[in-house]
Amino acid sequence: MRIGIIGCGQLARMMALAGLPLGIKFSFVADSGVDTDLSCVEGLGIIAPWQPGQSIEALYQALGKPDVITVEKEQVDLHLVQQLETYCTVRPSAASITQCKSRIKEKQLLAKLDIPCAPFTYQVDLAQSAATLGLPMVIKSLDEGYDGKNQWVVHDNDSLNTLAASENFGDHLIEQWIPFDKEVSLIGTRGHDGDIHFYPLTENVHRKGILIRSTAPAKHISPKMEAAAQDYMRRLLEAEDYVGVLAMELFVVGDQLLVNELAPRVHNSGHWTQMGATTCQFENHIRAVAGLPLGATTLTSKTGMLNLLGVAVPPMKALSSSSSLHWYNKESKPNRKLGHINFTAADYVSLDQQMDLAETHLY
Amino acid sequence: MRIGIIGCGQLARMMALAGLPLGIKFSFVADSGVDTDLSCVEGLGIIAPWQPGQSIEALYQALGKPDVITVEKEQVDLHLVQQLETYCTVRPSAASITQCKSRIKEKQLLAKLDIPCAPFTYQVDLAQSAATLGLPMVIKSLDEGYDGKNQWVVHDNDSLNTLAASENFGDHLIEQWIPFDKEVSLIGTRGHDGDIHFYPLTENVHRKGILIRSTAPAKHISPKMEAAAQDYMRRLLEAEDYVGVLAMELFVVGDQLLVNELAPRVHNSGHWTQMGATTCQFENHIRAVAGLPLGATTLTSKTGMLNLLGVAVPPMKALSSSSSLHWYNKESKPNRKLGHINFTAADYVSLDQQMDLAETHLY
């Protein structure tokens, strides 16, 4: 079996590394304008260069006629994905990717399925949005939204007036700013037969909009909250007839959960599953898209993940008996995700201590 | 960092797959006379063909000047290993590999370290050996001994006389036949700094001399027996200043343990660690030879391994939520090790049921 992956970054790399043991072969679509650093996936399969306008037939051939195609990101050329669907199965489907690529389509889907999220406006000007939502509020572009990119918080009327004078922002999604207690995420996976498995909720800490740390399971989450999050994701997975891993970011406000964002793919906040779950998110995504039975998502230990942002060389000295390193082979740039370390411990105190120590040492 | 591996089989494959996530690069020595099927390691690094008599300098260059070299088997050209040691570190050392390559050197080492093993003779003729050891007894060649190859059991005087008339067998190792209750193995790993970690004892079942099933932890093993096995291996690791994974096969006779064989490498009876331990044997071998801290060998769940011998295609249908597949991409031949399935369960009953079902389905 051969699986094609659209994208050549670390998520493609880790999907391939999780699928190779099963005897599956991989191919990667390198969009010439976007995928400039191919070092993550070099040596792991066929790399097929492509750019918009080029033949899809030729690309499909160059990929070695994969049995199924998947994506490592939602910011893909949707026309490419739709055209590839005429050659082989694409999982998740082009329709599911489309829903998550656009912030407004995503919000509309959440609203349609009665899934709680921050109140929002769309195609409404700034002043009216402020009147509806109150301040602060968050202005978000409709796509290219990940790692906190392309979004601005408006805190007061002065800023609002300045912004309103410069641009209408009616083509943006405008959300009420949520004073959340913390951010958590749910990683779930659905097989082609409808079987669904969830990992425990994960607690995430961001730094300048970029994920820096995850802890699983998230602390102080009641069974009721866990069940609510799973219920929301189940509605999404079933409504979309979704196949593969889906990631859902949520705000915790008291004992309530509000869905913030979806990602139709494996997710940075699920990297801990490589060390702390029976089957990691990467293998489960591969199993799902390959039409294989899903693996158990059972937690094997309290686990944490620390991203290596802009760290120049693999921090081999940070390794210990209770940690493991994943290095992506990318060229180092400030704030770039170059690798991560997973940590395991019997309790949160020991886990936090290890992660604090490593973070202090690295940053 | 680059690691060179002598050998191109499934053990080389799984070491590379465990080391790639750390950002380590791999090269493989393909001995032209032995490593005819390279499909296990294709795509995972540089494959450098070599045959005895060829330049070691050229081989070292072709391997991309690795920082360290290791082996996937003890049946290697010792001259090659010794010569490579003049170019870079070899772990375990040529001296350690030499000890385990020859059955008699291995027995002499065990005897020297007071480690219990089956009584044996060497350079003694068959009749005298039978007088010393009693019948049945086992005749073993001095090397090329793995998967039950090159050994014969002599059950009675008639067979003894027939064999004695045909050949002297004085250059063979002759052992007392041990009526063991079961076979277990211990996988241990030692870092360059002397740190030692052991996995729990594993229970093994062979079919026609080839391992078919492993279960970890082994059943009905007292803490005293576990401690004895660890003590034996610790003596070996320290006596040899050994770096890397060492495997030790033992016979269980009542509450006694007798060491049967050693392997200076990752071992088939440790494949279960991919699913049932915090760090698998492959990653720990790579960490050890790379000079990194070892990973925890803690058991995460009761785990079993079923070898896929001569199975023509990857048995994707045998996969379940509590099992994972490892397929080696080798050409199928009868009884050839083509892959394995790992199983996990909360208790032995459920584990055995799953493995029985898969075994019945496959064979």
XYZ file of C-alpha atoms in Angstrom:
726
model
C 0.000 0.000 0.000
C 1.135 3.539 -0.762
C -0.126 6.697 0.934
C 0.402 10.137 -0.562
C 0.693 13.097 1.797
C 0.131 16.687 0.703
C 2.868 18.562 2.529
C 6.489 17.965 3.488
C 6.750 19.202 7.062
C 7.182 17.517 10.415
C 3.625 16.181 10.488
C 4.183 14.422 7.153
C 7.481 13.127 8.549
C 5.922 11.687 11.693
C 3.006 10.152 9.803
C 5.489 8.385 7.522
C 7.666 7.247 10.437
C 4.533 5.803 12.078
C 3.369 4.092 8.889
C 6.646 2.640 7.600
C 6.691 -0.123 10.259
C 3.402 -1.410 8.818
C 5.104 -1.897 5.447
C 3.283 1.121 3.958
C 5.150 3.252 1.375
C 4.890 7.039 1.271
C 4.925 9.866 -1.271
C 4.867 13.584 -0.585
C 3.473 16.458 -2.643
C 5.925 19.366 -2.464
C 4.150 22.570 -3.481
C 7.031 24.506 -5.042
C 5.838 27.823 -3.657
C 5.296 26.616 -0.098
C 7.317 23.497 0.665
C 10.796 24.926 0.251
C 12.542 22.916 2.977
C 12.098 19.214 2.224
C 14.504 17.922 4.852
C 11.718 16.600 7.110
C 10.703 13.943 4.613
C 13.899 13.351 2.664
C 14.646 9.651 2.516
C 11.171 8.637 3.680
C 9.583 8.182 0.246
C 8.966 9.778 -3.139
C 8.931 13.589 -3.149
C 6.867 14.901 -6.074
C 7.238 18.623 -6.833
C 4.095 20.394 -7.983
C 2.769 23.878 -8.527
C -0.712 25.206 -9.256
C -1.624 24.837 -12.913
C 0.477 21.719 -13.467
C -1.093 18.426 -14.510
C -2.799 16.501 -11.702
C -2.549 13.313 -13.765
C 1.231 13.732 -13.968
C 1.387 14.433 -10.232
C -0.644 11.315 -9.431
C 1.756 9.258 -11.562
C 4.809 10.908 -9.986
C 3.448 10.019 -6.542
C 3.541 6.354 -7.574
C -0.254 6.077 -7.893
C -1.029 6.066 -4.169
C -3.993 4.057 -2.858
C -5.059 6.942 -0.664
C -4.028 10.563 -0.170
C -4.090 12.589 3.025
C -2.916 16.032 4.155
C -0.625 17.353 6.850
C -2.245 20.807 6.799
C -5.535 22.508 6.024
C -3.819 25.368 4.171
C -3.722 23.428 0.912
C -4.779 24.170 -2.638
C -8.374 22.922 -2.473
C -8.559 22.581 -6.250
C -5.599 20.178 -6.052
C -7.302 18.086 -3.355
C -10.602 18.009 -5.242
C -8.884 16.954 -8.459
C -6.875 14.251 -6.694
C -10.171 12.814 -5.436
C -10.952 11.840 -9.021
C -7.859 9.561 -8.995
C -8.036 7.942 -5.560
C -9.621 8.199 -2.131
C -8.673 11.319 -0.158
C -9.021 11.103 3.635
C -10.217 13.283 5.226
C -12.270 14.286 2.172
C -11.817 17.524 0.239
C -15.159 18.637 1.692
C -13.963 18.127 5.284
C -10.690 19.942 4.607
C -12.638 22.814 3.007
C -14.754 23.218 6.159
C -11.661 23.578 8.342
C -9.598 25.684 5.946
C -11.963 28.610 6.234
C -12.561 30.067 9.684
C -16.055 31.191 8.798
C -17.109 27.833 7.341
C -15.772 26.217 10.499
C -17.764 28.572 12.738
C -20.898 28.050 10.656
C -20.479 24.283 10.961
C -20.080 24.537 14.737
C -23.169 26.739 14.951
C -25.178 24.349 12.761
C -24.269 21.424 15.018
C -25.068 23.386 18.204
C -21.486 23.179 19.389
C -20.623 26.028 21.790
C -18.059 28.503 20.519
C -17.289 32.211 20.985
C -20.073 34.520 19.693
C -19.073 35.984 16.317
C -20.044 38.259 13.478
C -19.288 38.014 9.776
C -19.851 40.575 7.028
C -20.704 43.083 9.734
C -18.656 46.250 10.164
C -16.398 46.877 13.130
C -18.616 49.294 15.061
C -21.686 47.093 14.768
C -19.629 44.025 15.689
C -18.356 45.837 18.784
C -21.918 46.748 19.701
C -22.986 43.104 19.352
C -19.962 41.375 20.872
C -18.532 43.984 23.231
C -14.833 44.714 23.678
C -12.280 43.217 23.634
C -12.951 41.344 20.420
C -10.745 39.349 18.056
C -10.487 39.990 14.323
C -9.432 36.939 12.351
C -8.667 36.467 8.656
C -10.829 33.798 7.013
C -7.951 31.467 6.259
C -4.198 31.062 6.859
C -5.091 30.841 10.511
C -2.770 28.706 12.610
C -0.150 29.369 15.301
C -2.029 32.594 16.106
C -1.331 34.041 12.659
C -3.527 36.665 11.009
C -5.542 37.699 14.024
C -5.706 40.875 16.104
C -7.287 41.713 19.437
C -9.126 45.067 19.710
C -9.084 46.129 23.336
C -10.655 49.595 23.390
C -12.655 52.179 21.459
C -9.580 54.133 20.377
C -8.101 51.096 18.660
C -11.505 50.298 17.221
C -11.832 53.760 15.686
C -8.294 53.665 14.275
C -8.898 50.254 12.722
C -12.359 51.220 11.413
C -10.830 54.256 9.696
C -8.192 52.123 7.983
C -10.238 49.160 6.780
C -13.745 47.745 6.917
C -12.784 44.214 8.064
C -16.224 43.030 6.916
C -14.563 40.095 5.160
C -13.064 38.967 8.464
C -14.471 36.822 11.204
C -14.957 38.886 14.335
C -15.231 37.022 17.651
C -15.989 37.964 21.208
C -12.776 37.807 23.218
C -13.082 34.940 25.700
C -11.441 35.380 29.143
C -10.613 31.673 29.314
C -9.062 29.873 32.285
C -6.962 27.663 30.043
C -6.764 26.035 26.646
C -7.226 22.327 26.079
C -7.490 20.175 22.995
C -9.131 16.940 22.034
C -7.583 14.609 19.480
C -9.977 12.049 18.063
C -9.817 9.602 15.236
C -12.520 7.947 13.169
C -12.091 4.854 11.018
C -13.708 4.249 7.632
C -16.140 1.942 9.448
C -17.286 4.715 11.808
C -15.289 3.508 14.802
C -14.258 6.493 16.950
C -11.478 6.724 19.549
C -10.569 9.755 21.649
C -7.343 10.555 23.472
C -7.724 12.218 26.884
C -8.068 16.017 26.838
C -4.693 17.742 26.684
C -3.785 21.030 28.378
C -1.857 23.485 26.224
C 0.303 26.516 26.924
C 1.098 28.937 24.108
C 3.878 31.494 23.834
C 3.325 34.344 21.366
C 0.515 32.324 19.801
C 2.661 29.221 19.290
C 2.184 26.053 21.306
C 5.076 25.562 23.690
C 3.846 22.889 26.135
C 1.180 20.213 26.379
C 0.238 18.076 29.372
C -1.944 14.987 29.210
C -4.331 14.350 30.720
C -5.368 17.994 31.269
C -5.636 18.895 34.960
C -8.939 19.616 36.762
C -11.218 18.394 33.989
C -14.420 16.788 35.238
C -15.778 13.642 33.574
C -18.711 15.820 32.477
C -16.406 18.233 30.632
C -14.481 15.345 29.043
C -17.798 13.842 27.897
C -18.972 17.195 26.511
C -15.803 17.627 24.449
C -16.141 14.104 23.081
C -19.790 14.716 22.277
C -18.916 17.857 20.295
C -16.258 16.060 18.311
C -18.469 13.039 17.684
C -21.100 15.343 16.155
C -18.470 16.830 13.849
C -16.950 13.489 12.842
C -20.322 11.957 12.064
C -21.753 15.013 10.310
C -18.730 15.087 8.004
C -18.404 11.275 7.624
C -14.872 12.145 8.588
C -12.022 9.615 8.296
C -8.704 10.236 10.067
C -7.494 12.287 13.019
C -9.331 15.511 13.863
C -8.011 18.028 16.385
C -10.277 20.388 18.321
C -8.944 23.284 20.399
C -11.179 24.456 23.241
C -11.288 27.239 25.794
C -12.059 26.261 29.382
C -14.239 28.901 31.065
C -15.239 27.719 34.522
C -16.751 24.312 33.898
C -17.780 25.228 30.354
C -15.980 24.431 27.111
C -16.025 26.600 23.994
C -14.592 25.263 20.751
C -11.940 27.619 19.412
C -10.508 25.929 16.321
C -10.491 22.697 14.367
C -7.641 21.105 12.421
C -8.422 18.275 9.975
C -5.147 16.483 10.695
C -2.700 15.282 13.304
C -1.898 18.110 15.678
C 1.006 19.474 17.691
C -1.005 19.057 20.888
C -1.166 15.293 20.179
C 2.582 14.714 19.896
C 2.644 13.426 23.477
C 0.743 10.323 22.296
C 4.062 9.030 20.870
C 5.144 8.362 24.444
C 1.994 8.298 26.546
C -0.632 6.333 24.619
C -0.916 2.755 23.392
C -1.140 3.959 19.779
C 0.100 7.412 18.775
C -1.989 9.906 16.777
C 0.258 9.447 13.724
C -0.217 5.678 13.554
C -3.947 6.083 14.172
C -4.272 8.601 11.358
C -2.416 6.235 9.032
C -4.554 3.286 10.179
C -7.724 5.300 9.607
C -6.861 6.559 6.129
C -5.510 3.112 5.146
C -8.846 1.555 6.135
C -7.297 -0.469 8.993
C -8.755 -0.967 12.471
C -7.830 1.890 14.815
C -5.390 1.376 17.675
C -6.250 1.906 21.338
C -5.899 5.502 22.526
C -5.432 4.454 26.155
C -3.163 6.638 28.276
C -0.138 4.682 29.517
C 1.247 7.399 31.786
C 1.021 11.105 32.563
C 2.856 12.713 29.674
C 4.070 16.123 28.615
C 5.428 17.652 25.435
C 7.799 20.582 25.085
C 8.228 22.161 21.660
C 11.742 23.016 20.517
C 11.201 26.461 18.971
C 14.214 27.949 17.223
C 16.587 25.604 19.068
C 19.634 25.363 16.809
C 20.773 21.780 17.383
C 19.109 18.643 18.762
C 19.345 19.046 22.555
C 20.688 15.551 23.203
C 21.700 16.537 26.727
C 18.085 17.251 27.635
C 17.313 13.548 27.173
C 16.720 11.433 30.256
C 15.330 8.015 31.055
C 11.837 9.509 31.157
C 12.003 11.596 28.005
C 12.328 11.033 24.298
C 13.405 13.353 21.518
C 11.841 13.956 18.118
C 13.952 16.068 15.794
C 12.672 17.152 12.386
C 15.953 17.848 10.531
C 14.741 21.336 9.540
C 16.938 24.359 9.104
C 16.920 26.420 12.304
C 15.072 29.759 12.294
C 13.827 31.858 15.231
C 10.566 30.465 16.679
C 10.474 27.663 14.087
C 9.222 24.273 15.312
C 12.376 22.179 14.994
C 11.526 19.255 17.220
C 9.919 18.310 20.498
C 10.647 16.361 23.644
C 8.092 14.061 25.272
C 8.240 13.463 29.018
C 6.606 10.805 31.143
C 6.111 10.682 34.913
C 4.104 8.968 37.611
C 2.584 12.270 38.805
C 2.084 15.886 37.699
C 4.596 17.303 40.187
C 7.430 15.246 38.755
C 6.221 15.879 35.193
C 6.084 19.655 35.692
C 9.505 19.668 37.358
C 11.078 17.868 34.413
C 9.432 20.161 31.885
C 10.278 23.335 33.830
C 13.904 22.247 34.038
C 14.115 21.473 30.328
C 12.345 24.713 29.383
C 14.671 26.799 31.559
C 17.667 24.993 30.131
C 16.559 25.490 26.518
C 15.094 29.006 26.497
C 25.054 12.091 13.921
C 25.364 9.056 11.658
C 25.284 5.427 12.792
C 26.517 2.601 10.571
C 24.906 -0.818 10.966
C 26.540 -4.019 9.771
C 23.646 -5.961 8.292
C 20.517 -5.192 6.274
C 17.801 -7.288 7.891
C 14.763 -6.499 9.996
C 16.827 -5.713 13.091
C 18.781 -3.071 11.154
C 15.444 -1.790 9.835
C 13.870 -1.443 13.275
C 16.990 0.156 14.779
C 16.904 2.764 12.010
C 13.159 3.352 12.398
C 13.734 3.903 16.131
C 16.693 6.228 15.569
C 15.375 8.380 12.712
C 12.982 10.321 14.994
C 16.016 11.515 16.967
C 17.422 13.083 13.808
C 20.102 10.379 13.490
C 21.133 9.271 9.968
C 21.855 5.656 9.090
C 24.106 3.634 6.799
C 24.090 -0.115 6.256
C 26.909 -2.486 5.312
C 25.559 -5.004 2.781
C 27.870 -8.013 2.676
C 27.458 -9.083 -0.972
C 27.583 -12.784 -0.120
C 25.081 -12.637 2.736
C 22.809 -9.598 2.489
C 21.086 -10.428 -0.767
C 17.648 -9.007 0.085
C 18.046 -5.321 0.952
C 14.350 -4.474 1.036
C 14.254 -4.173 4.846
C 16.476 -1.100 4.836
C 15.835 0.381 1.408
C 14.993 4.062 1.748
C 16.206 4.273 5.337
C 19.758 5.417 4.624
C 22.926 4.722 2.647
C 23.430 1.079 1.647
C 27.136 0.362 1.119
C 27.916 -2.958 -0.619
C 31.037 -4.729 0.595
C 32.733 -8.098 0.333
C 35.683 -9.604 2.194
C 38.980 -8.421 0.802
C 37.688 -5.013 -0.282
C 39.079 -1.797 1.164
C 37.800 -0.921 4.646
C 38.804 2.710 4.089
C 36.590 2.849 0.984
C 33.742 1.199 2.910
C 34.042 3.712 5.753
C 33.873 6.546 3.221
C 30.926 4.942 1.408
C 29.078 4.698 4.726
C 29.342 8.490 5.023
C 31.986 8.342 7.787
C 29.646 7.267 10.594
C 30.292 8.467 14.157
C 29.672 4.987 15.501
C 29.100 1.531 14.052
C 26.966 -1.279 15.452
C 25.802 -4.714 14.316
C 22.455 -6.401 13.831
C 23.959 -9.899 14.113
C 26.877 -11.731 15.701
C 27.541 -13.746 12.514
C 29.689 -11.012 11.024
C 33.147 -10.911 9.503
C 35.184 -10.234 12.656
C 38.108 -8.915 10.625
C 35.761 -6.289 9.160
C 34.554 -5.228 12.605
C 38.092 -5.077 14.007
C 39.299 -2.995 11.060
C 36.329 -0.620 11.322
C 37.303 -0.024 14.950
C 40.399 1.775 13.664
C 38.095 4.336 11.952
C 35.416 4.943 14.565
C 33.856 3.590 17.753
C 32.156 0.208 17.354
C 29.479 -0.640 19.950
C 29.304 -3.320 21.218
C 33.068 -3.717 20.685
C 34.635 -6.231 18.317
C 35.831 -8.128 21.403
C 32.258 -8.427 22.778
C 30.907 -9.574 19.421
C 33.725 -12.131 19.161
C 32.748 -13.633 22.527
C 29.161 -14.162 21.402
C 29.913 -15.263 17.847
C 31.584 -18.452 19.009
C 29.516 -20.833 21.122
C 32.571 -22.134 22.954
C 33.924 -18.667 23.778
C 30.478 -17.790 25.078
C 30.358 -20.902 27.293
C 33.861 -20.252 28.571
C 32.913 -16.683 29.440
C 29.810 -17.861 31.327
C 31.905 -20.440 33.208
C 34.562 -17.854 34.048
C 31.902 -15.527 35.496
C 30.244 -18.361 37.484
C 27.018 -17.998 35.531
C 25.005 -21.250 35.532
C 24.640 -22.948 32.146
C 24.231 -26.508 30.846
C 27.281 -28.741 31.534
C 29.377 -29.128 28.375
C 32.435 -30.686 26.797
C 34.716 -29.351 24.079
C 37.473 -31.110 22.173
C 36.270 -34.355 23.727
C 35.015 -37.232 21.572
C 31.392 -38.297 21.447
C 31.656 -41.435 23.620
C 33.569 -39.665 26.358
C 31.191 -36.699 26.198
C 28.254 -39.087 26.583
C 29.971 -40.703 29.578
C 30.443 -37.269 31.168
C 27.146 -35.610 30.273
C 24.752 -38.532 29.893
C 22.135 -38.848 27.147
C 20.346 -37.064 25.591
C 23.002 -34.525 24.714
C 23.139 -31.687 22.201
C 25.889 -31.279 19.603
C 26.346 -27.689 18.472
C 28.601 -26.149 15.823
C 30.905 -23.456 17.229
C 29.340 -20.672 15.217
C 26.444 -19.939 12.845
C 24.206 -20.834 15.754
C 20.866 -19.020 15.840
C 17.234 -20.027 15.266
C 18.209 -23.604 16.272
C 20.562 -23.925 13.299
C 23.546 -26.293 13.273
C 22.672 -28.333 16.312
C 21.566 -31.944 16.812
C 20.157 -33.841 19.759
C 21.529 -37.347 20.379
C 18.878 -39.320 22.214
C 20.271 -42.866 22.474
C 23.344 -45.083 22.107
C 22.406 -46.252 18.592
C 22.366 -42.679 17.282
C 25.541 -41.986 19.229
C 27.354 -44.925 17.596
C 26.133 -44.006 14.123
C 27.268 -40.395 14.585
C 30.604 -41.435 16.150
C 31.304 -43.676 13.139
C 30.640 -40.805 10.727
C 32.530 -37.968 12.364
C 34.504 -37.131 15.491
C 32.614 -33.928 16.435
C 35.551 -32.973 18.669
C 35.448 -29.459 17.204
C 31.853 -29.066 18.345
C 30.421 -27.937 21.626
C 28.590 -30.810 23.304
C 26.041 -29.970 25.990
C 23.936 -31.899 28.420
C 20.339 -31.859 27.235
C 18.311 -29.831 29.734
C 14.712 -30.950 30.425
C 13.597 -27.360 30.916
C 10.143 -26.216 31.989
C 10.210 -23.239 29.694
C 12.455 -20.754 27.941
C 12.729 -17.121 28.959
C 14.971 -14.286 27.907
C 16.337 -11.144 29.434
C 16.987 -8.036 27.366
C 19.275 -5.534 29.028
C 21.004 -2.412 27.865
C 24.093 -0.643 29.121
C 25.074 2.948 28.361
C 28.589 4.230 27.712
C 28.484 5.634 31.265
C 27.791 2.213 32.793
C 24.078 2.828 33.395
C 22.165 -0.462 33.090
C 18.439 -1.018 32.479
C 16.635 -4.363 32.220
C 13.296 -5.197 30.642
C 11.167 -7.743 32.520
C 11.904 -11.419 31.736
C 10.070 -12.572 28.628
C 8.617 -16.051 28.069
C 9.323 -17.566 24.664
C 7.787 -20.373 22.630
C 9.706 -21.850 19.698
C 8.464 -23.862 16.755
C 11.067 -25.997 14.935
C 13.799 -24.009 16.662
C 12.403 -20.632 15.575
C 10.783 -18.201 17.998
C 7.067 -17.984 17.356
C 5.661 -16.249 20.464
C 6.859 -14.105 23.339
C 4.917 -12.982 26.400
C 6.050 -10.269 28.790
C 6.363 -10.369 31.673
C 7.064 -14.126 31.804
C 4.558 -16.008 33.973
C 5.400 -17.602 37.341
C 8.798 -15.980 37.751
C 9.704 -15.218 41.354
C 11.434 -11.937 42.220
C 14.422 -14.100 43.205
C 14.642 -15.606 39.705
C 14.248 -12.176 38.084
C 17.045 -10.870 40.307
C 19.277 -13.863 39.491
C 18.857 -13.314 35.736
C 19.670 -9.617 36.129
C 22.696 -10.476 38.252
C 24.036 -12.836 35.544
C 23.600 -10.231 32.846
C 25.100 -7.472 34.954
C 28.243 -9.599 35.421
C 28.494 -10.069 31.650
C 27.866 -6.404 30.791
C 30.431 -5.179 33.304
C 33.060 -7.814 32.520
C 32.871 -6.879 28.839
C 32.481 -3.096 29.392
C 29.585 -3.721 27.055
C 27.669 -0.857 25.391
C 24.285 -1.497 23.783
C 21.535 -4.089 24.080
C 22.475 -7.627 25.108
C 20.032 -10.538 24.925
C 20.313 -13.613 27.153
C 18.234 -16.737 26.607
C 17.673 -18.914 29.677
C 16.152 -22.273 30.533
C 13.806 -22.385 33.512
C 14.254 -25.649 35.458
C 12.135 -25.584 38.599
C 13.162 -22.348 40.274
C 16.607 -22.396 38.698
C 17.807 -20.547 35.624
C 20.477 -21.799 33.211
C 21.831 -19.465 30.557
C 21.444 -21.011 27.110
C 22.667 -18.405 24.645
C 23.730 -14.780 24.341
C 23.190 -12.376 21.456
C 25.178 -9.108 21.348
C 22.320 -7.170 19.791
C 18.624 -6.404 19.810
C 16.671 -9.645 19.853
C 13.445 -11.104 18.481
C 12.258 -11.816 22.025
C 12.446 -8.070 22.742
C 10.187 -6.946 19.886
C 7.256 -6.663 22.316
C 8.993 -3.633 23.877
C 7.784 -1.597 20.864
C 4.304 -1.761 22.350
C 4.707 -2.657 26.017
C 7.598 -0.605 27.375
C 8.266 3.107 27.814
C 11.303 2.882 25.507
C 11.707 0.004 23.050
C 14.865 -2.109 22.772
C 15.677 -0.568 19.383
C 15.647 3.010 20.648
C 17.613 1.997 23.729
C 20.273 0.292 21.623
C 20.547 3.409 19.469
C 20.676 5.653 22.554
C 23.399 3.464 24.082
C 25.628 3.303 21.006
C 25.075 7.027 20.323
C 26.269 7.841 23.850
C 22.859 9.201 24.930
C 21.087 8.569 28.254
C 19.088 5.328 28.171
C 15.289 5.361 28.168
C 13.125 3.770 30.862
C 12.456 0.058 30.346
C 9.276 0.166 32.432
C 6.489 -2.187 31.389
C 3.365 -0.259 30.357
C 1.093 -3.280 29.944
C 1.132 -7.058 29.579
C 2.349 -7.596 26.038
C 2.795 -10.415 23.576
C 4.539 -10.858 20.233
C 3.649 -13.261 17.453
C 6.168 -13.801 14.667
C 4.881 -13.869 11.102
C 6.830 -16.821 9.660
C 6.405 -17.406 5.945
C 3.202 -15.333 5.880
C 2.930 -14.128 2.280
C 1.314 -10.715 2.721
C 0.942 -8.296 5.636
C -2.029 -9.665 7.616
C -3.820 -6.337 7.923
C -7.024 -8.091 8.995
C -5.288 -9.471 12.095
C -4.911 -5.915 13.372
C -7.136 -4.781 16.218
C -7.280 -1.896 18.659
C -4.948 -3.803 20.977
C -2.391 -4.936 18.421
C 0.145 -3.362 16.110
C 1.853 -4.706 13.015
C 5.509 -4.572 12.018
C 6.178 -5.699 8.464
C 9.723 -5.988 7.126
C 9.113 -5.742 3.341
C 11.085 -8.967 2.741
C 10.381 -11.454 0.003
C 8.232 -14.268 1.383
C 9.849 -17.696 1.878
C 8.653 -20.622 4.005
C 9.470 -20.112 7.694
C 11.148 -16.765 6.984
C 10.614 -14.006 9.555
C 8.559 -11.516 7.538
C 7.040 -9.432 10.305
C 5.490 -9.615 13.735
C 2.382 -8.488 15.580
C 2.494 -7.045 19.093
C -0.510 -7.452 21.376
C -1.399 -5.688 24.586
C -3.966 -6.641 27.239
C -4.928 -5.969 30.831
C -4.456 -9.641 31.797
C -2.856 -12.865 30.556
C -6.170 -14.560 29.750
C -7.152 -11.850 27.298
C -3.602 -11.665 25.931
C -3.412 -15.423 25.323
C -6.857 -15.440 23.710
C -5.882 -12.729 21.251
C -2.612 -14.453 20.380
C -4.233 -17.903 20.043
C -6.841 -16.466 17.720
C -4.269 -14.694 15.556
C -2.009 -17.763 15.469
C -4.891 -20.042 14.447
C -5.959 -17.556 11.810
C -2.452 -17.208 10.374
C -1.041 -20.748 10.522
